[in-house]
CSV table of C-alpha atoms and ligand atoms in Angstrom, one decimal:
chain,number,residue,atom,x,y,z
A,512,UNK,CA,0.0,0.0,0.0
A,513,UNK,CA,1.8,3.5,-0.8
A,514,UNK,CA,2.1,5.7,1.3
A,515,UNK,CA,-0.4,8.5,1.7
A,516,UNK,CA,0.5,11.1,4.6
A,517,UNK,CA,-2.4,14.1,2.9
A,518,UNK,CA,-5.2,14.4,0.7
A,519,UNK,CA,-7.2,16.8,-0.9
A,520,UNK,CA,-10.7,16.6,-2.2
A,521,UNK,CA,-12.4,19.1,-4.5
A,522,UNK,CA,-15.8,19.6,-6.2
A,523,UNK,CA,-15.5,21.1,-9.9
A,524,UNK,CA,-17.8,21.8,-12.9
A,525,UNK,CA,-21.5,22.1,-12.0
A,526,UNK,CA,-22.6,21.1,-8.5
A,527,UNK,CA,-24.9,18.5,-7.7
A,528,UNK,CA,-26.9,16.9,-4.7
A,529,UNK,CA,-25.0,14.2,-3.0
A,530,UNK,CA,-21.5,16.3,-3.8
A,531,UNK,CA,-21.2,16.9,0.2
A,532,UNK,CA,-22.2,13.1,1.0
A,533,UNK,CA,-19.3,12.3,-1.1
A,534,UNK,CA,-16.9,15.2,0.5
A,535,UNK,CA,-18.0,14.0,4.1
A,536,UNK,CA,-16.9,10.0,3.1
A,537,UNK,CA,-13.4,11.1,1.3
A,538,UNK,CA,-12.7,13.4,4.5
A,539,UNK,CA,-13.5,10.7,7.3
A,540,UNK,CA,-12.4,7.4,5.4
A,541,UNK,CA,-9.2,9.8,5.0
A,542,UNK,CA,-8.7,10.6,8.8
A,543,UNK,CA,-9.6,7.5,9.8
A,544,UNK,CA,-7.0,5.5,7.6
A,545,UNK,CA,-4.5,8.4,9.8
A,546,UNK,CA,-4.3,10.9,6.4
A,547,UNK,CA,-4.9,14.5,6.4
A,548,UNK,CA,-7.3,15.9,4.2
A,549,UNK,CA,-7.2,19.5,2.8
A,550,UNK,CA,-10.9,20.2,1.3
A,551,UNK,CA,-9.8,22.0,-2.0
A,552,UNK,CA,-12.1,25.1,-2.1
A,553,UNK,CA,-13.8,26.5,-5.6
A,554,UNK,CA,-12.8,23.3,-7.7
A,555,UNK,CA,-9.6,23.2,-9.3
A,556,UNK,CA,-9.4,27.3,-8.8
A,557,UNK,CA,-8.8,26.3,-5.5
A,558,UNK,CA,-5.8,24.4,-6.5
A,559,UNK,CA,-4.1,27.4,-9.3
A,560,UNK,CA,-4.7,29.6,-6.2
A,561,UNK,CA,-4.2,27.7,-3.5
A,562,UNK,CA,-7.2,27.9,-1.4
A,563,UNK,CA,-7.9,25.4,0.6
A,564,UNK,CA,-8.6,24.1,4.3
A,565,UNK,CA,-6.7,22.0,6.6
A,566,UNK,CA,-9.5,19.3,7.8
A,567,UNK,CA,-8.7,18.0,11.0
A,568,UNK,CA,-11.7,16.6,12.9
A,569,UNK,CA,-14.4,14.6,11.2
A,570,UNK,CA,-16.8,17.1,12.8
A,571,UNK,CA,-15.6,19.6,10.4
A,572,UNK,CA,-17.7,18.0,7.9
A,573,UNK,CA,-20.8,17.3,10.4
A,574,UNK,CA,-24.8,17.7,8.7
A,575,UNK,CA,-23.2,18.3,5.8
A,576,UNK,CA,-24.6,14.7,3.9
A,577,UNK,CA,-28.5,16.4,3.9
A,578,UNK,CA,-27.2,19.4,2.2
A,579,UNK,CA,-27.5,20.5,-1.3
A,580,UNK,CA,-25.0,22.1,-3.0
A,581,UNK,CA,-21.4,22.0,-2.8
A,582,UNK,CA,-20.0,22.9,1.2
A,583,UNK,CA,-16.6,22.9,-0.8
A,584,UNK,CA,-17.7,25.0,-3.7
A,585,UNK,CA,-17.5,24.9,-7.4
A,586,UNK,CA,-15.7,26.6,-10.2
A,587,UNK,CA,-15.4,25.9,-14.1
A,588,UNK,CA,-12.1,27.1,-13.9
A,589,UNK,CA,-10.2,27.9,-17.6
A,590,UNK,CA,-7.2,28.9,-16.1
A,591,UNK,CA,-6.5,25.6,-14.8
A,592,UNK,CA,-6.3,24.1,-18.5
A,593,UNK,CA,-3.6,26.3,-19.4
A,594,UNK,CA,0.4,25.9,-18.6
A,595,UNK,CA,0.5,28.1,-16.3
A,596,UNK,CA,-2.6,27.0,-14.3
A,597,UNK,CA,-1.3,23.7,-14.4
A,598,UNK,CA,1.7,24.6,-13.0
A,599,UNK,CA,0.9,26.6,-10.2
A,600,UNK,CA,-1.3,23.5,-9.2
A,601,UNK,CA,0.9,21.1,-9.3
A,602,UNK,CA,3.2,23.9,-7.1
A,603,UNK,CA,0.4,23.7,-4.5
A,604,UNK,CA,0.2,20.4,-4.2
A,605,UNK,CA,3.9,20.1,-3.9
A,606,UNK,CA,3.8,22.9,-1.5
A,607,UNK,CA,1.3,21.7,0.7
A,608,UNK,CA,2.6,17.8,0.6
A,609,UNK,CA,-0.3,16.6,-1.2
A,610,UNK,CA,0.0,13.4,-2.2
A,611,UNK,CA,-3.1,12.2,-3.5
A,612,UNK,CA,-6.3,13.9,-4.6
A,613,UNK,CA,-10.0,12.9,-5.1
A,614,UNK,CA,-12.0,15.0,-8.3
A,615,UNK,CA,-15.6,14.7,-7.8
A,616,UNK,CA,-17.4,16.0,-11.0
A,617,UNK,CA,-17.8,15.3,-14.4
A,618,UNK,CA,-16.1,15.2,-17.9
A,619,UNK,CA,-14.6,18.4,-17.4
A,620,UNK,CA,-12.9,17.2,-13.9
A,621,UNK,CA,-11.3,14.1,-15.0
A,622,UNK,CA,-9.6,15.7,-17.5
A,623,UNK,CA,-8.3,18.0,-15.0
A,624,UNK,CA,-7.9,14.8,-12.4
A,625,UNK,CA,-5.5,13.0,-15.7
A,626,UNK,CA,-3.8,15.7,-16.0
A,627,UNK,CA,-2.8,16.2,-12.4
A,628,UNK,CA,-1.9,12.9,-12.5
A,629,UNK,CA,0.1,12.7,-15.5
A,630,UNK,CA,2.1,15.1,-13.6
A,631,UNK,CA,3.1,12.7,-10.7
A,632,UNK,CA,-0.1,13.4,-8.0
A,633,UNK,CA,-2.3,10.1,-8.1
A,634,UNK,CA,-5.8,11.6,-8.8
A,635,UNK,CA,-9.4,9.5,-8.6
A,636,UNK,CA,-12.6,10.7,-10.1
A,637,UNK,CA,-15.6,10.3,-8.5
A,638,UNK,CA,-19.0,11.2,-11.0
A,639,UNK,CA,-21.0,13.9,-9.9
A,640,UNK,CA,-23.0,15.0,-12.2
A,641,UNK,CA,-27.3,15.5,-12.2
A,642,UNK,CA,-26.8,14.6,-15.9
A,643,UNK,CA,-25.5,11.1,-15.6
A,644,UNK,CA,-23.6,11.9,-18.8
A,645,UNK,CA,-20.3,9.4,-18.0
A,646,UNK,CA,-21.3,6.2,-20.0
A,647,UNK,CA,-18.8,4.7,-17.8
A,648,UNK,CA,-21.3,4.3,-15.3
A,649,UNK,CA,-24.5,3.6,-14.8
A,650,UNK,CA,-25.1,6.1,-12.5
A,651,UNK,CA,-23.2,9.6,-11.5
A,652,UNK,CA,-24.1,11.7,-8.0
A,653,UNK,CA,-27.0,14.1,-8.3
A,654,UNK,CA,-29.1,12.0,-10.9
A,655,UNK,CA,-31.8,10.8,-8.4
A,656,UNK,CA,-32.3,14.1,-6.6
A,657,UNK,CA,-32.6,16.5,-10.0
A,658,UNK,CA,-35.7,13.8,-11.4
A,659,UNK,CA,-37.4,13.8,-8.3
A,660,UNK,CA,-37.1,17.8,-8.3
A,661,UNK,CA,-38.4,18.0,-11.9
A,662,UNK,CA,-41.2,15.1,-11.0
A,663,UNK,CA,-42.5,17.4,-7.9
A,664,UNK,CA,-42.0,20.7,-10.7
A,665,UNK,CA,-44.6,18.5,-13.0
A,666,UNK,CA,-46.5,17.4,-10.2
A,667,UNK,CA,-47.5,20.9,-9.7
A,668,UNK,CA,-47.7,21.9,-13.1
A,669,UNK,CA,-50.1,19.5,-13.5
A,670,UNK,CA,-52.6,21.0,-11.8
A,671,UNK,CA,-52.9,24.1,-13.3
A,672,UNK,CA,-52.9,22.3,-16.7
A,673,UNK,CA,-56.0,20.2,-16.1
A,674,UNK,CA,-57.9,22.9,-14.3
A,675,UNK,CA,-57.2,24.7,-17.9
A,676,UNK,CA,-57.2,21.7,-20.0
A,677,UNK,CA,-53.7,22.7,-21.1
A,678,UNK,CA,-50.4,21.5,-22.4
A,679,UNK,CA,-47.6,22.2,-20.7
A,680,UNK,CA,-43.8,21.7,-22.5
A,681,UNK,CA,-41.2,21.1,-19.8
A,682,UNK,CA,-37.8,21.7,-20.6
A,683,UNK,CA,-35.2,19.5,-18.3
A,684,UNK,CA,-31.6,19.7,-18.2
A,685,UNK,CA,-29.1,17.1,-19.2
A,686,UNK,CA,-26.6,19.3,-22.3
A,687,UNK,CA,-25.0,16.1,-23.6
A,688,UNK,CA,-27.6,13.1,-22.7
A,689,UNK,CA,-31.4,12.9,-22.3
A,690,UNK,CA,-31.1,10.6,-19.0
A,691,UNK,CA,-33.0,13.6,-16.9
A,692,UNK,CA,-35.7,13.7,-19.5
A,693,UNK,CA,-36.1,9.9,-20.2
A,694,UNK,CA,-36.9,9.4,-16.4
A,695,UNK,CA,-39.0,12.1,-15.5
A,696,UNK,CA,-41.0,11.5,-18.5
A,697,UNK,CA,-41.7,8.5,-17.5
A,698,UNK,CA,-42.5,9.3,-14.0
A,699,UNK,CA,-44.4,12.2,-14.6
A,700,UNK,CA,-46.9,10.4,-17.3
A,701,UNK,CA,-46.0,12.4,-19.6
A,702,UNK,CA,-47.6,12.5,-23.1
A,703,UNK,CA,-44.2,12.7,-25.1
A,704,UNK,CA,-40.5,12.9,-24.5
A,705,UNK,CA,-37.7,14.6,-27.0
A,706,UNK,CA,-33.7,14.0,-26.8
A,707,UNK,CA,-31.1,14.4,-28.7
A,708,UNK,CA,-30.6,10.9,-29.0
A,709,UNK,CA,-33.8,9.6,-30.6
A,710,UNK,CA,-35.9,10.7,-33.9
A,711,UNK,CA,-39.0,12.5,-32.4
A,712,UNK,CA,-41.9,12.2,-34.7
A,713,UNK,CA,-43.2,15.4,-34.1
A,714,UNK,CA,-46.8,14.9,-36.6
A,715,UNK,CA,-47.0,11.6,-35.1
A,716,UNK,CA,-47.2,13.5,-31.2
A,717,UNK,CA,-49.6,16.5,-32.3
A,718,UNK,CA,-51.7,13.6,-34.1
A,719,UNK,CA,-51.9,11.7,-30.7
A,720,UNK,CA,-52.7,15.3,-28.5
A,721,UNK,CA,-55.5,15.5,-30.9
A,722,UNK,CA,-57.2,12.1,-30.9
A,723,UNK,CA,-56.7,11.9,-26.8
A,724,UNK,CA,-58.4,15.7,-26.6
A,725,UNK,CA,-61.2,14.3,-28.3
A,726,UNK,CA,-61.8,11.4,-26.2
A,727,UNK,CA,-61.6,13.8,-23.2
A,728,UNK,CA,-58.2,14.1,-21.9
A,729,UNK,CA,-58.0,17.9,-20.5
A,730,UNK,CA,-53.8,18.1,-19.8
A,731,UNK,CA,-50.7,17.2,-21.4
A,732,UNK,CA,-47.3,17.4,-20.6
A,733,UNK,CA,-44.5,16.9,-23.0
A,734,UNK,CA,-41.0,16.5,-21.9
A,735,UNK,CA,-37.8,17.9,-24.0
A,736,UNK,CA,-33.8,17.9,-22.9
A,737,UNK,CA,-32.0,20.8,-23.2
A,738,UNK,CA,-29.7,18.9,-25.2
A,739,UNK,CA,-32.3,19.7,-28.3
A,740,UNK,CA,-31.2,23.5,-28.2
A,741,UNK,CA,-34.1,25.8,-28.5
A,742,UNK,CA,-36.7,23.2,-29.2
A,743,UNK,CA,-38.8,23.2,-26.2
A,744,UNK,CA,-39.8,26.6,-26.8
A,745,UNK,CA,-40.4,26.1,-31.0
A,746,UNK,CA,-42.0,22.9,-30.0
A,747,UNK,CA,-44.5,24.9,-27.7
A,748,UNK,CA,-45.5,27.2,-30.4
A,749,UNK,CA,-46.1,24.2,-33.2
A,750,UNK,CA,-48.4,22.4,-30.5
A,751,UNK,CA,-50.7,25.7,-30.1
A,752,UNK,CA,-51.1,26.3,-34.0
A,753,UNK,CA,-51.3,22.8,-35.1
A,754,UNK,CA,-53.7,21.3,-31.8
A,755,UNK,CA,-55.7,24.6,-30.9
A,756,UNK,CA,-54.9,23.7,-27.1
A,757,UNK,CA,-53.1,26.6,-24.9
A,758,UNK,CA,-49.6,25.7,-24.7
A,759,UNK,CA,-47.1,27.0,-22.0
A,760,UNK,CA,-43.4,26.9,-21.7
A,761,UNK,CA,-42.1,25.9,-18.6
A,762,UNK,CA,-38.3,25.3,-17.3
A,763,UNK,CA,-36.9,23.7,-14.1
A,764,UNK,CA,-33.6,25.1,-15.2
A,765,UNK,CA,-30.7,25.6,-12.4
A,766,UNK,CA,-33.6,24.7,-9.8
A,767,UNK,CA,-32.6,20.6,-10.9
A,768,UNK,CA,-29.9,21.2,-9.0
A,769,UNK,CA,-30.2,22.5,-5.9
A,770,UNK,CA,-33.0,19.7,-4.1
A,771,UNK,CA,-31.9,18.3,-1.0
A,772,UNK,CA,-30.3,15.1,-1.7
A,773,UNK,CA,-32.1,12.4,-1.5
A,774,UNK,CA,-31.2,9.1,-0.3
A,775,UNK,CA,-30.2,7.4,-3.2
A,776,UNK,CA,-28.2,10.0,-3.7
A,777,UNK,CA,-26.5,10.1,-0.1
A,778,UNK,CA,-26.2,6.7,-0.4
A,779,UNK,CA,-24.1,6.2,-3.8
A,780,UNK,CA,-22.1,9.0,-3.1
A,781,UNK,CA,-20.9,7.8,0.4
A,782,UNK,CA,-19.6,4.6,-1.0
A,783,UNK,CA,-18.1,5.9,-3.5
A,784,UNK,CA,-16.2,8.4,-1.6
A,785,UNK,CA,-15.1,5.3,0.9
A,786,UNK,CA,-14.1,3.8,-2.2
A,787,UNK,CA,-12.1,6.5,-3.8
A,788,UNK,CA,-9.9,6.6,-0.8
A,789,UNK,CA,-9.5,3.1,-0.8
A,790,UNK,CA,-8.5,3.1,-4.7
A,791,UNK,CA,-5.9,5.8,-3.7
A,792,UNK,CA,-4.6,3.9,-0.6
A,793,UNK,CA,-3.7,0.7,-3.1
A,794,UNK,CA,-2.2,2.5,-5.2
A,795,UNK,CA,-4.4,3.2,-8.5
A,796,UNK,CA,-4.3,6.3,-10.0
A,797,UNK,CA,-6.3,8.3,-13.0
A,798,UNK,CA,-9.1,6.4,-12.7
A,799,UNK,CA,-12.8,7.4,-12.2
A,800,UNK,CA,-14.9,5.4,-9.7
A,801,UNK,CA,-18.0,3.4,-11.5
A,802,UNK,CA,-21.2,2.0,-10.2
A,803,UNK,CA,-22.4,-1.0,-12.8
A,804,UNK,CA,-24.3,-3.6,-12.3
A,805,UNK,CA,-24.9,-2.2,-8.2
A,806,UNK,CA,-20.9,-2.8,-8.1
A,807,UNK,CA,-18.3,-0.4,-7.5
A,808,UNK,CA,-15.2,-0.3,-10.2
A,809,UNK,CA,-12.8,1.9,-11.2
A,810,UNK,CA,-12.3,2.5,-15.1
A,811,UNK,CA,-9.2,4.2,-16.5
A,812,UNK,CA,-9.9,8.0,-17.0
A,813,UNK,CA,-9.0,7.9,-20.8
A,814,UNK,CA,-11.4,5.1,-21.4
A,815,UNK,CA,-14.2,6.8,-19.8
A,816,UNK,CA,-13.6,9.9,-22.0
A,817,UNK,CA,-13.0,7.3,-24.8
A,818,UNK,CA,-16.4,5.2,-24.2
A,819,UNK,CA,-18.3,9.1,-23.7
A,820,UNK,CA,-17.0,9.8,-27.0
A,821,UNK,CA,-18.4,6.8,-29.2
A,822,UNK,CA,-21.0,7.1,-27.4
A,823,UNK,CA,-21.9,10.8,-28.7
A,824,UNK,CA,-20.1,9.9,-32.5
A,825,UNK,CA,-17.1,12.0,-31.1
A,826,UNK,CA,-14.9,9.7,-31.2
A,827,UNK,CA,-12.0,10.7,-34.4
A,828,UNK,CA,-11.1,8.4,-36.8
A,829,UNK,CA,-7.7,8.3,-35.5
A,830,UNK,CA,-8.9,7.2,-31.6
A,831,UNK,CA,-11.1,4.7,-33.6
A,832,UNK,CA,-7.9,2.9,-35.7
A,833,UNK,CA,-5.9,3.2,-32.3
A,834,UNK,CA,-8.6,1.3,-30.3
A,835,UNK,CA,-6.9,-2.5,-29.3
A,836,UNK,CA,-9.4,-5.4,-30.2
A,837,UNK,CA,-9.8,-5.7,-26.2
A,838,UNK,CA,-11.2,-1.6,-25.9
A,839,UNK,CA,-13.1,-1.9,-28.8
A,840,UNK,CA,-15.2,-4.7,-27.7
A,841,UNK,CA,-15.5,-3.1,-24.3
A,842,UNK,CA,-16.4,0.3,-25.5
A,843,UNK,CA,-18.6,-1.1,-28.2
A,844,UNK,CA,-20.8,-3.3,-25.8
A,845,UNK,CA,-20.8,-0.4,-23.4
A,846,UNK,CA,-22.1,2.3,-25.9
A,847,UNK,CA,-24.9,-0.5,-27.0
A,848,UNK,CA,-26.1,-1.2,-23.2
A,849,UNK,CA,-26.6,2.7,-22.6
A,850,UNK,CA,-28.1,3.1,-25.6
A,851,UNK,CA,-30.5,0.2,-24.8
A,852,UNK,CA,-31.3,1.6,-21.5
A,853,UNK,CA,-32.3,4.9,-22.3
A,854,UNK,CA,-34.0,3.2,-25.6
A,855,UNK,CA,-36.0,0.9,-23.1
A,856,UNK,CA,-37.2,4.1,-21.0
A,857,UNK,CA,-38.1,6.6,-24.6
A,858,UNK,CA,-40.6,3.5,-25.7
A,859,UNK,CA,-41.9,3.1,-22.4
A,860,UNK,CA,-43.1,6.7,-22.2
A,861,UNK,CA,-44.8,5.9,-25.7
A,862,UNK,CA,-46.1,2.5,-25.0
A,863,UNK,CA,-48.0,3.7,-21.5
A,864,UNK,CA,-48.8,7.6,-22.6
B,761,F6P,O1,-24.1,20.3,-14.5
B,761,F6P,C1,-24.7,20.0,-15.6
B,761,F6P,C2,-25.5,21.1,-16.1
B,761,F6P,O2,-26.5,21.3,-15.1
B,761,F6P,C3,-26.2,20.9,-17.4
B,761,F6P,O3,-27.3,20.0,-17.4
B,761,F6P,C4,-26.5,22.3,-17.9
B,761,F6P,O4,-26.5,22.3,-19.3
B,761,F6P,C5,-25.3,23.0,-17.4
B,761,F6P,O5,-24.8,22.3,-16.3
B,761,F6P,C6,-25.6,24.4,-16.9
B,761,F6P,O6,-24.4,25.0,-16.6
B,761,F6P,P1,-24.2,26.4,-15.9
B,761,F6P,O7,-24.3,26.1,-14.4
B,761,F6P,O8,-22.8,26.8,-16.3
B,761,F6P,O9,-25.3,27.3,-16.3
């Protein structure tokens, strides 16, 4: 086991419940395995600035697993992918006798967390993101807590939509995957769902909104990602010309992430933040914590980014010939499960509507 005599832990890109569950676990598995832990403040600004806070006692991070938000704070931070940010980073670390550091965040922070340790400082990922958008994993911190806000948004809107026998178009977060919208769609009964990564059949929906007004249904909701740009709103004005039924925009927007985390959420973060540790303490590096199957795992940074890639058609034509027979096959059966996953939950929405 290497030997580990401090930490740091730090929260980057955008915040999201379950973050502080997650800080809480990395700072008392760390102190009780004998380690200091600095808690990193504002992301990897923290780190280019050096900002951060000596944790000494596990109370120091007391009440904070029921809170949303980020105790830590957050930062998309530029400067840090730059030389120069880099640089004065990896100073801090060296400065402060870091030896080890846990990312929690998305895309954006494990490239930051490979690049720290590229540079000689192990680093470990750990996913939080509300829009579950590592295909790595099957799930990433903040997921559970951002649908159950949008359900009790709907939930509301409801209302107001049968009392006026209206539709209501709900447009959820999620910039590079539908998983918010998929989920709440279903959960929230609505009508119709729109992502980025299935056809919508747009006369086929207004057909449908027409033939169940007739038979009497009063309220409709339809669900698009934001990962449609702009479409929610367009798609609000086509409903009202082509049905004849009042049609209201309506967005969740940064709301999604600030609900108190909820106990999925509090749950999947703590072990992975035990975890992370652990996977520092043995010695792995540039790796971002996974939860598949209900099992923890660790998956090398690059292949994450890799399998993200394919699975949005990023991926060059260069990284493709480069792929071994052994990554292909794993990225490839990766990409298809995810895609039959959130396939499973887009017909489901259309099956039951
Ligand atoms: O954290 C993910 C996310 O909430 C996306 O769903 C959304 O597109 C984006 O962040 C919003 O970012 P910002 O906080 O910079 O407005």
């Amino acid at each position: 086991m290497a030997k580990f005599r401090r930490i740091g832990v730090l929260t980057s890109g955008g915040d999201a419940p379950g973050m502080n569950a997650a800080v809480r676990a990395v700072v008392r598995t760390g102190l009780a395995h004998g380690i200091e832990v600095y808690a990193i403040m504002e992301g990897y600004k923290g780190l280019v600035e050096n900002n951060m806070r000596l944790i000494k006692n596990p109370s120091e991070v007391s009440n904070i697993i029921g809170q949303s938000g980020t105790a830590i704070y957050t930062e998309r931070c530029p400067e840090f992918a730059t030389e120069e940010g880099m640089a004065a980073a990896i100073k801090t670390c060296r400065e402060n006798q870091i030896d080890g550091i846990i990312a929690i965040g998305g895309d954006g922070t494990f490239r930051g967390a490979t690049d720290i340790a590229s540079r000689g400082i192990p680093t470990i990922g750990v996913p939080g993101t509300i829009d579950n958008d590592i295909a790595a994993t099957d799930y990433t911190i903040g997921l559970d807590t951002a649908c159950n806000t949008v359900v009790t948004f709907v939930d509301s809107l409801r209302a107001t939509c049968e009392s006026h026998a209206r539709c209501n178009v709900v447009e959820v977060m999620g910039r590079h995957a539908g998983h918010i919208a998929l989920r709440t769609a279903v959960a929230t009964g609505a009508v119709a769902v729109a992502v980025a990564e299935f056809d919508f059949d747009e006369d086929e929906v207004i057909k449908n909104i027409i033939e169940k007004r007739k038979a009497g249904k009063r309220g409709f909701v339809v669900i698009v990602s934001e990962g449609i740009p702009g479409y929610a709103e367009k798609l609000t004005k086509i409903i009202e010309q082509k049905t004849g039924i009042v049609t209201r925009f309506c967005c969740p927007a940064h709301v999604q992430r600030g609900g108190i985390p909820t106990l999925e959420d509090r749950l999947t973060a703590s072990e992975m933040g035990e975890y992370a540790v652990k996977q520092l303490l043995d010695g792995k590096s540039d790796v971002v914590i996974c939860k598949n199957g209900g099992k923890l795992c660790t998956v090398d940074i690059s292949r994450a980014l890799k399998v993200d890639r394919m699975l949005k058609g990023k991926l060059t034509a260069e990284e493709e010939a480069a792929l071994t027979p052994e990554e292909r096959e794993y990225m490839t059966a990766r990409c298809a499960e995810v895609r039959a996953n959130m396939k499973a939950l887009y017909d489901l929405v259309y099956e039951i509507r």
